[in-house]
Coordinates of C-alpha atoms in Angstrom, one line a residue:
M1 CA -18.1 70.6 82.0
A2 CA -16.5 73.9 80.9
T3 CA -15.3 76.3 83.5
A4 CA -17.9 78.9 84.4
I5 CA -17.5 82.6 84.9
T6 CA -15.6 83.1 88.1
T7 CA -15.4 86.4 90.0
R8 CA -13.8 87.3 93.3
G9 CA -14.9 90.3 95.3
R10 CA -16.1 91.8 98.6
A11 CA -19.8 92.2 98.0
P12 CA -22.7 89.9 96.9
L13 CA -23.5 89.9 93.2
S14 CA -26.8 91.2 91.8
L15 CA -29.4 88.5 91.1
P16 CA -32.6 88.5 89.1
P17 CA -35.5 89.7 91.3
L18 CA -37.2 86.2 91.4
T19 CA -34.1 84.5 92.7
L20 CA -32.9 87.4 94.9
L21 CA -36.1 87.6 96.9
P22 CA -35.8 84.4 99.0
L23 CA -32.1 85.1 99.8
L24 CA -32.4 88.8 100.4
P25 CA -32.1 88.6 104.2
L26 CA -28.9 86.5 103.8
L27 CA -27.1 88.9 101.5
L28 CA -26.9 91.9 103.8
P29 CA -23.6 93.8 103.9
L30 CA -21.0 91.8 105.7
P31 CA -17.6 92.8 107.2
A32 CA -15.0 93.0 104.5
L33 CA -14.0 89.6 103.3
A34 CA -13.1 87.8 100.2
V35 CA -15.7 85.5 98.6
D36 CA -15.1 83.2 95.6
W37 CA -18.1 83.5 93.2
L38 CA -19.0 81.2 90.4
V39 CA -21.8 82.3 88.0
Q40 CA -23.0 79.9 85.3
P41 CA -25.7 81.1 82.9
S42 CA -27.1 78.4 80.6
L43 CA -29.8 77.7 78.0
R44 CA -31.4 74.4 77.2
L45 CA -33.5 73.8 74.0
R46 CA -35.3 70.5 73.9
E47 CA -37.8 68.9 71.5
T48 CA -39.8 66.0 72.8
Y49 CA -42.3 63.6 71.2
T50 CA -44.6 61.7 73.7
D51 CA -47.3 59.2 72.9
N52 CA -49.3 60.1 76.0
A53 CA -49.0 63.7 77.0
L54 CA -51.7 63.7 79.6
R55 CA -51.0 60.3 81.1
A56 CA -54.4 59.1 80.1
P57 CA -55.6 55.4 80.4
G58 CA -55.2 53.1 77.5
G59 CA -57.4 54.0 74.5
Q60 CA -57.5 57.7 75.5
A61 CA -53.8 58.6 75.0
Q62 CA -53.0 61.6 72.9
S63 CA -49.5 62.2 71.4
D64 CA -47.9 65.6 71.2
F65 CA -44.7 67.4 70.3
I66 CA -43.3 69.6 73.0
T67 CA -40.7 72.4 72.5
E68 CA -38.9 73.5 75.7
I69 CA -36.9 76.7 76.1
A70 CA -35.2 76.9 79.5
P71 CA -32.7 79.6 80.5
A72 CA -31.1 79.0 83.8
I73 CA -28.5 80.3 86.2
A74 CA -26.4 78.6 88.8
L75 CA -24.6 80.8 91.4
I76 CA -22.2 79.5 94.1
G77 CA -20.4 81.7 96.6
N78 CA -17.8 80.3 99.0
G79 CA -16.0 82.3 101.7
P80 CA -15.0 82.0 105.3
R81 CA -18.1 83.7 106.5
L82 CA -20.6 83.5 103.6
R83 CA -21.8 80.5 101.5
V84 CA -24.4 80.7 98.9
H85 CA -25.8 78.0 96.5
L86 CA -28.5 78.8 94.0
D87 CA -29.9 76.8 91.0
Y88 CA -32.7 78.5 89.2
S89 CA -34.4 77.8 85.8
W90 CA -37.4 79.1 83.9
H91 CA -39.1 76.7 81.5
K92 CA -41.4 77.7 78.6
F93 CA -43.2 74.7 77.1
L94 CA -44.9 75.0 73.7
Y95 CA -47.2 72.1 72.7
A96 CA -48.4 71.2 69.3
H97 CA -52.0 70.4 70.4
R98 CA -52.7 72.5 73.5
A99 CA -51.9 75.9 75.0
G100 CA -48.3 76.5 76.2
T101 CA -47.3 76.6 79.8
D102 CA -44.3 77.8 81.8
Q103 CA -42.8 76.9 85.2
H104 CA -40.1 78.0 87.6
Q105 CA -37.7 75.7 89.4
L106 CA -35.5 76.9 92.3
S107 CA -33.2 75.3 94.8
A108 CA -31.3 77.7 97.0
S109 CA -29.6 77.9 100.3
A110 CA -27.2 80.3 102.1
D111 CA -25.6 80.9 105.4
A112 CA -23.6 83.8 106.7
E113 CA -21.7 84.9 109.8
L114 CA -22.7 88.5 110.4
A115 CA -20.9 89.1 113.7
K116 CA -17.9 86.9 114.3
D117 CA -18.6 84.1 116.8
W118 CA -22.0 85.7 117.7
L119 CA -24.6 86.4 115.0
F120 CA -25.4 84.1 112.1
V121 CA -28.2 83.6 109.6
D122 CA -29.2 80.9 107.2
G123 CA -32.1 80.1 104.9
T124 CA -33.5 78.0 102.1
A125 CA -35.9 78.5 99.2
S126 CA -37.4 76.1 96.6
I127 CA -40.0 76.1 93.8
S128 CA -41.1 72.8 92.4
R129 CA -44.0 70.9 90.9
S130 CA -45.5 68.3 93.3
S131 CA -48.3 65.7 93.3
I132 CA -51.4 66.6 95.3
S133 CA -52.2 63.0 96.0
P134 CA -49.9 60.0 96.1
F135 CA -52.4 58.1 94.1
G136 CA -53.1 58.6 90.4
P137 CA -50.8 60.2 87.7
Q138 CA -47.5 61.6 89.0
V139 CA -45.4 64.6 87.9
I140 CA -43.2 64.2 84.8
D141 CA -41.0 67.2 84.1
E142 CA -41.9 68.4 80.6
L143 CA -45.4 67.0 80.3
P144 CA -48.5 69.2 80.8
G145 CA -49.8 69.4 84.3
T146 CA -52.8 67.2 85.4
T147 CA -55.4 67.8 88.0
N148 CA -53.2 65.9 90.5
E149 CA -50.3 68.4 90.7
S150 CA -49.5 72.0 91.7
T151 CA -46.5 74.3 92.1
V152 CA -45.1 74.5 95.7
R153 CA -43.0 77.4 97.0
A154 CA -41.2 76.9 100.3
V155 CA -39.0 79.5 102.1
S156 CA -37.3 79.5 105.5
I157 CA -35.1 82.1 107.2
S158 CA -33.3 81.6 110.4
P159 CA -31.2 84.2 112.3
Y160 CA -29.5 83.0 115.4
L161 CA -27.0 83.9 118.2
R162 CA -24.3 81.3 119.0
H163 CA -21.4 81.7 121.3
R164 CA -19.0 79.4 123.2
F165 CA -18.6 80.2 126.9
R166 CA -15.2 78.6 127.6
G167 CA -15.4 76.0 130.4
L168 CA -19.2 76.1 130.5
A169 CA -21.1 75.5 127.3
T170 CA -21.9 76.6 123.8
A171 CA -25.3 78.4 123.7
E172 CA -27.5 78.9 120.6
L173 CA -30.7 81.0 120.5
R174 CA -32.4 80.5 117.1
Y175 CA -35.5 82.0 115.5
T176 CA -36.9 80.3 112.3
R177 CA -39.7 81.6 110.1
G178 CA -41.0 79.1 107.5
A179 CA -43.7 79.4 104.8
V180 CA -45.1 77.0 102.3
T181 CA -47.7 78.0 99.6
S182 CA -49.1 76.4 96.5
G183 CA -51.0 77.3 93.4
G184 CA -54.8 77.8 93.9
G185 CA -54.4 78.3 97.7
L186 CA -54.4 74.6 98.4
L187 CA -51.6 75.0 100.8
S188 CA -50.8 78.1 102.8
M189 CA -48.8 77.6 106.0
H190 CA -46.5 79.8 108.1
S191 CA -44.6 78.8 111.2
D192 CA -42.5 80.7 113.8
E193 CA -40.1 78.7 116.0
V194 CA -37.8 79.8 118.8
A195 CA -35.2 77.3 120.0
L196 CA -32.7 77.5 122.8
R197 CA -29.9 74.9 122.9
L198 CA -27.0 74.4 125.3
A199 CA -24.1 72.0 124.6
G200 CA -21.9 71.6 127.7
E201 CA -18.1 71.5 127.6
P202 CA -16.6 68.0 128.1
H203 CA -15.7 67.3 131.8
G204 CA -13.4 64.8 133.4
G205 CA -13.6 61.4 131.6
G206 CA -14.9 63.1 128.5
W207 CA -18.6 63.2 129.5
S208 CA -20.8 66.1 128.4
W209 CA -24.3 67.3 128.7
N210 CA -26.9 69.1 126.6
A211 CA -30.3 70.8 127.1
S212 CA -32.9 72.4 124.8
H213 CA -36.3 74.1 124.7
D214 CA -38.3 74.6 121.5
A215 CA -41.6 76.4 120.9
R216 CA -43.2 76.5 117.5
R217 CA -46.5 78.2 116.4
T218 CA -48.0 77.0 113.1
R219 CA -50.7 78.9 111.2
D220 CA -52.5 77.0 108.5
S221 CA -55.2 78.6 106.3
K222 CA -57.5 75.7 106.9
V223 CA -57.1 74.9 110.7
A224 CA -56.7 76.8 113.9
P225 CA -53.2 77.9 115.0
Q226 CA -51.2 75.1 116.6
L227 CA -48.5 75.4 119.3
M228 CA -45.8 72.8 119.9
E229 CA -43.5 72.9 123.0
R230 CA -40.6 70.5 123.8
S231 CA -37.9 70.5 126.5
S232 CA -35.1 68.0 126.9
A233 CA -31.8 67.3 128.7
G234 CA -29.2 64.7 127.7
L235 CA -25.9 63.2 128.6
R236 CA -23.1 61.6 126.6
Y237 CA -20.5 59.4 128.3
P238 CA -17.5 57.9 126.3
F239 CA -16.3 54.4 127.3
S240 CA -13.4 54.6 124.9
S241 CA -12.2 56.5 121.8
K242 CA -14.7 54.5 119.7
W243 CA -17.7 53.9 122.0
A244 CA -20.0 56.3 123.8
A245 CA -23.4 56.0 125.5
T246 CA -26.1 58.6 125.2
A247 CA -29.3 59.3 127.2
S248 CA -32.0 62.0 127.2
V249 CA -35.3 62.8 129.0
G250 CA -37.9 65.5 128.5
T251 CA -41.4 66.6 128.0
E252 CA -43.3 67.5 124.8
K253 CA -46.8 68.9 123.9
E254 CA -48.2 69.0 120.4
G255 CA -51.1 71.4 119.7
Y256 CA -53.3 69.4 117.4
D257 CA -56.6 67.6 118.2
T258 CA -55.9 63.9 117.9
T259 CA -58.4 61.3 116.5
S260 CA -57.5 58.8 119.3
D261 CA -58.0 58.9 123.1
K262 CA -54.3 59.4 123.7
A263 CA -53.3 63.0 124.2
P264 CA -50.4 64.2 122.0
Q265 CA -48.2 65.1 124.9
G266 CA -46.2 63.6 127.8
R267 CA -42.8 62.7 129.0
F268 CA -40.2 61.0 126.8
W269 CA -36.9 59.3 127.2
S270 CA -34.2 57.6 125.0
L271 CA -31.1 55.5 125.5
G272 CA -28.5 54.8 122.8
G273 CA -24.9 54.9 121.8
T274 CA -22.4 55.9 119.1
W275 CA -19.6 53.9 117.5
T276 CA -16.8 55.7 115.6
P277 CA -14.1 53.2 114.7
S278 CA -12.5 55.6 112.2
P279 CA -13.0 59.1 110.8
R280 CA -14.7 57.4 107.8
T281 CA -17.2 55.3 109.7
S282 CA -19.8 56.3 112.3
V283 CA -23.0 54.7 113.7
A284 CA -25.5 56.3 116.1
F285 CA -28.5 54.4 117.5
S286 CA -31.1 54.8 120.1
T287 CA -34.4 53.5 121.5
G288 CA -36.9 55.2 123.7
R289 CA -40.5 56.1 124.3
R290 CA -42.7 59.0 123.4
F291 CA -46.4 59.7 123.8
F292 CA -47.2 57.7 120.6
G293 CA -45.2 54.6 121.7
R294 CA -41.8 53.0 121.4
T295 CA -39.3 54.7 119.2
Y296 CA -36.1 53.8 117.4
S297 CA -33.4 55.7 115.5
L298 CA -30.3 54.9 113.4
D299 CA -27.8 56.9 111.5
A300 CA -24.9 54.9 110.0
R301 CA -22.3 56.3 107.5
F302 CA -19.4 54.4 105.8
L303 CA -17.0 56.1 103.4
Q304 CA -14.5 54.2 101.2
R305 CA -12.2 55.5 98.6
Q306 CA -14.8 55.2 95.8
T307 CA -18.0 54.3 97.6
N308 CA -20.1 56.1 100.2
W309 CA -22.9 54.5 102.2
Q310 CA -25.6 56.0 104.3
L311 CA -28.3 54.2 106.3
S312 CA -30.9 56.0 108.4
Y313 CA -34.1 55.3 110.3
G314 CA -36.3 57.8 112.2
E315 CA -39.8 58.3 113.7
D316 CA -41.4 61.6 114.3
I317 CA -44.7 63.6 114.2
T318 CA -44.7 65.8 111.1
T319 CA -46.8 67.6 108.6
M320 CA -46.6 67.7 104.8
P321 CA -45.7 71.5 104.7
A322 CA -42.8 70.7 107.1
Q323 CA -41.6 68.1 104.7
F324 CA -41.7 70.6 101.8
L325 CA -39.4 72.9 103.8
R326 CA -36.6 70.3 103.5
L327 CA -34.3 70.8 100.5
G328 CA -34.4 67.6 98.4
N329 CA -31.2 65.8 97.4
S330 CA -29.1 67.4 100.2
D331 CA -28.0 64.0 101.5
A332 CA -27.3 62.7 98.0
A333 CA -25.3 65.9 97.2
S334 CA -23.2 65.4 100.4
L335 CA -22.4 61.8 99.5
L336 CA -21.2 62.8 96.0
D337 CA -19.3 65.8 97.4
Q338 CA -17.2 63.5 99.6
L339 CA -16.4 61.1 96.8
W340 CA -15.6 63.8 94.1
R341 CA -13.2 65.8 96.2
G342 CA -10.2 63.9 94.8
L343 CA -11.5 64.0 91.2
F344 CA -12.6 67.7 91.3
P345 CA -10.6 69.6 93.9
N346 CA -12.2 73.0 93.1
D347 CA -15.2 73.4 95.5
L348 CA -17.3 75.6 93.2
E349 CA -16.9 73.5 90.0
R350 CA -17.5 70.3 92.0
R351 CA -20.8 71.7 93.2
L352 CA -21.9 72.5 89.7
R353 CA -21.1 69.0 88.6
I354 CA -23.1 67.5 91.5
D355 CA -26.1 69.7 90.6
A356 CA -25.9 68.7 86.9
F357 CA -25.8 65.0 87.8
L358 CA -28.7 65.1 90.2
R359 CA -30.8 67.1 87.8
Y360 CA -30.2 64.7 85.0
A361 CA -30.7 61.7 87.2
G362 CA -34.2 62.9 88.0
G363 CA -33.4 64.2 91.5
L364 CA -32.3 60.9 93.0
G365 CA -31.8 61.0 96.7
P366 CA -33.1 59.6 100.0
E367 CA -36.3 61.7 99.8
L368 CA -37.4 60.3 96.5
G369 CA -40.0 57.5 97.0
A370 CA -41.7 59.5 99.8
I371 CA -44.3 61.5 97.9
N372 CA -45.0 64.7 99.8
Y373 CA -48.6 64.8 98.9
F374 CA -50.8 67.7 100.0
S375 CA -52.4 67.5 103.4
H376 CA -53.3 69.7 106.4
R377 CA -53.1 66.8 108.7
Y378 CA -50.5 65.7 111.3
F379 CA -48.8 62.3 110.7
L380 CA -46.7 59.9 112.5
Q381 CA -43.9 59.2 110.0
K382 CA -41.5 56.3 110.1
Q383 CA -38.8 56.4 107.4
L384 CA -36.0 54.0 106.5
S385 CA -33.5 55.1 103.8
L386 CA -30.4 53.5 102.3
T387 CA -28.3 55.5 99.8
V388 CA -25.2 54.3 98.0
A389 CA -22.9 56.5 95.8
R390 CA -19.9 55.2 93.8
A391 CA -17.7 57.5 91.8
T392 CA -14.6 56.8 89.6
A393 CA -12.8 58.8 87.0
K394 CA -15.0 57.2 84.3
S395 CA -18.4 56.6 85.9
T396 CA -20.8 57.7 88.7
L397 CA -23.6 55.6 90.3
L398 CA -26.2 56.7 92.8
A399 CA -28.7 54.2 94.2
G400 CA -31.3 54.6 96.9
I401 CA -34.2 52.8 98.5
T402 CA -36.7 54.5 100.8
A403 CA -39.6 53.0 102.9
V404 CA -42.0 55.4 104.5
D405 CA -45.0 54.6 106.8
R406 CA -47.4 57.5 107.6
T407 CA -50.3 57.3 110.1
A408 CA -52.6 60.2 110.3
Q409 CA -53.1 61.7 113.7
T410 CA -55.9 64.1 112.9
S411 CA -59.2 63.9 111.0
S412 CA -59.4 63.5 107.2
G413 CA -62.3 66.0 106.8
I414 CA -59.9 69.0 106.6
D415 CA -58.5 67.6 103.3
S416 CA -61.8 67.2 101.5
V417 CA -61.1 70.4 99.4
L418 CA -57.7 69.2 98.4
L419 CA -58.7 65.8 97.2
P420 CA -62.3 65.9 95.9
G421 CA -61.8 62.8 93.7
V422 CA -60.0 60.6 96.2
D423 CA -61.4 58.5 99.0
L424 CA -59.9 60.4 102.0
G425 CA -59.8 57.3 104.1
S426 CA -57.2 56.0 101.8
E427 CA -54.6 58.4 103.3
D428 CA -55.3 57.5 107.0
R429 CA -52.3 55.2 106.8
T430 CA -50.1 54.8 103.8
R431 CA -46.9 52.9 103.1
Q432 CA -44.5 53.9 100.3
I433 CA -41.5 52.1 99.0
G434 CA -39.3 53.7 96.3
S435 CA -36.1 52.5 94.8
N436 CA -34.0 54.6 92.3
L437 CA -30.8 54.2 90.3
G438 CA -28.8 56.8 88.3
W439 CA -25.6 55.8 86.4
T440 CA -23.4 57.8 84.1
W441 CA -20.4 56.5 82.1
Q442 CA -17.9 58.7 80.4
A443 CA -17.4 56.8 77.1
S444 CA -14.8 59.2 75.8
S445 CA -13.5 62.7 76.5
R446 CA -16.5 64.1 74.4
S447 CA -19.3 61.6 74.9
S448 CA -21.2 59.9 77.8
V449 CA -24.0 57.4 78.4
S450 CA -26.6 57.6 81.1
L451 CA -29.2 55.2 82.5
N452 CA -31.8 56.1 85.1
A453 CA -34.5 53.9 86.7
G454 CA -37.1 54.3 89.4
V455 CA -39.9 52.3 91.0
A456 CA -42.3 53.8 93.5
T457 CA -45.2 52.0 95.1
V458 CA -47.7 53.6 97.5
R459 CA -50.3 51.4 99.3
S460 CA -53.2 52.4 101.5
L461 CA -53.3 50.3 104.7
S462 CA -56.8 51.6 105.6
V463 CA -58.7 50.9 102.3
P464 CA -57.8 48.5 99.5
R465 CA -55.7 50.6 97.1
R466 CA -52.2 50.2 95.6
D467 CA -50.6 52.4 93.0
S468 CA -47.2 51.8 91.3
T469 CA -45.1 53.9 88.9
V470 CA -42.1 52.6 87.0
T471 CA -39.8 54.9 85.0
V472 CA -36.8 53.9 82.9
S473 CA -34.8 56.3 80.8
A474 CA -31.5 56.2 78.8
G475 CA -29.5 58.9 77.1
Y476 CA -26.4 59.6 75.0
S477 CA -24.7 63.0 75.1
R478 CA -21.8 64.5 73.1
T479 CA -19.8 67.7 73.5
L480 CA -20.0 69.6 70.3
Q481 CA -18.0 72.6 71.4
R482 CA -16.4 73.6 74.7
K483 CA -19.7 75.0 76.0
M484 CA -22.2 73.2 73.9
T485 CA -23.6 69.7 74.4
A486 CA -26.2 67.7 72.4
S487 CA -28.0 64.7 73.7
I488 CA -30.8 62.3 72.9
D489 CA -32.9 60.5 75.5
V490 CA -35.7 57.9 75.6
R491 CA -38.1 57.3 78.4
H492 CA -40.7 54.7 79.3
T493 CA -43.2 55.2 82.2
R494 CA -45.8 52.7 83.4
H495 CA -48.4 53.4 86.1
T496 CA -50.8 50.8 87.5
S497 CA -53.5 51.1 90.2
S498 CA -55.9 48.7 91.8
R499 CA -58.6 51.4 91.3
G500 CA -58.1 51.6 87.5
G501 CA -56.6 54.4 85.5
D502 CA -53.5 52.5 84.3
Y503 CA -51.4 54.2 81.7
R504 CA -48.2 54.0 79.8
E505 CA -46.1 56.8 78.4
N506 CA -43.1 56.7 76.0
S507 CA -41.0 59.6 74.8
V508 CA -37.9 60.6 72.9
S509 CA -36.1 63.9 73.3
A510 CA -33.3 65.8 71.5
T511 CA -31.6 68.5 73.6
L512 CA -29.1 71.2 72.9
A513 CA -27.5 72.7 76.1
M514 CA -25.3 75.8 76.0
R515 CA -23.3 77.4 78.8
F516 CA -22.2 81.1 78.7

């Protein structure tokens, strides 16, 4: 990748209005400090032929030629008290047999220290296409939209006070404002959360304590406001330099009306431990009980010279808007960042390379395989994820598998407007399993080969329905000039469903990418 425009200064750069808006609260004037900025404008021109543009069942498929014009900008700022990451693109699609469309894609995050050791602020913003239902045709980037997709916009901003009181504790008081909206008003959610957290200083023997209180009010356009409150206290006691025990107790209260006789509130507890045999390996585990039953958690990480592993399991009450507020690929980006530090020492250019790889690999990451379909309901979600990244000077591989079990805690009637063509009972309990692989090999200094594959299966455990989607793609790219790359890609997608509507789609694309 060619070196992008790099500037160094004492003030934030001006951004286009669309990309500036979500980050405006984060780019307020800061005390004088040096920040390294990297700005990378680019333009992608792509011509695609597909034999099934609308993902229609066999016998109804219609071919089409698609011309894509996609200007983009990547902006990365890195300083001691300000960090900004933004990846924005606008896509104009021209179709031979139907009206043209356009779409925006945005992934942005930032954090700043406004007053040293006291006042901080961070935030995220995203714009993406998403499936409305986990069943039926799923989103494919350049193909026209179907009735089963919409554009989702998610923004969060979080100012907070944090200070260490020596000999006592580190205190943090945080306010978070989140919003998720979609086209057509299908989703419109705003939440306000206040959280107080205390982390005690280590005492004799190394033991420490923590305490927290959270209160969150959620306003959804389709349901009454909901209030969540949670208080907890915990202890950590080290047995050695490698082993430590953890324990916590508390109370919680969810504000939704449950479909069962069990109230969504009560006391909770957990017992667990951590094992840290080296700076490159860590395992944290726990078991406990909450109002919905027994709970388990696991977070294991293992870093080798060329390979990075991450295994996690968790259980929690959540909503689909809350899932949209999470930036996708953050875990996968972190794994690659650790592996590529030796290969690409420059922090800013390394981040650009990671973004390019994840974008081309179809957004591989632990979240993929868990379709965040539209819903106004509360769910009990249990998620197991394994991600493996391997990087050498010649090749990069990223593989992941995710299993997600979701059980609805509230009535399905509220979603009748969202999914008029789907049996709502099919989403009372769903199980999704997704596996993905992305691989790139640098064949020479000017050419590379890529292979990407993904399998996603969603099954309803409440009614007999099972849908599966398989996608395989391969590509070859060659650098024509220092800032110009040409590539050709082929893709095959197959979708099957026990309710009918099976389809296949094949495409070939030629792309010219330019950086400025």
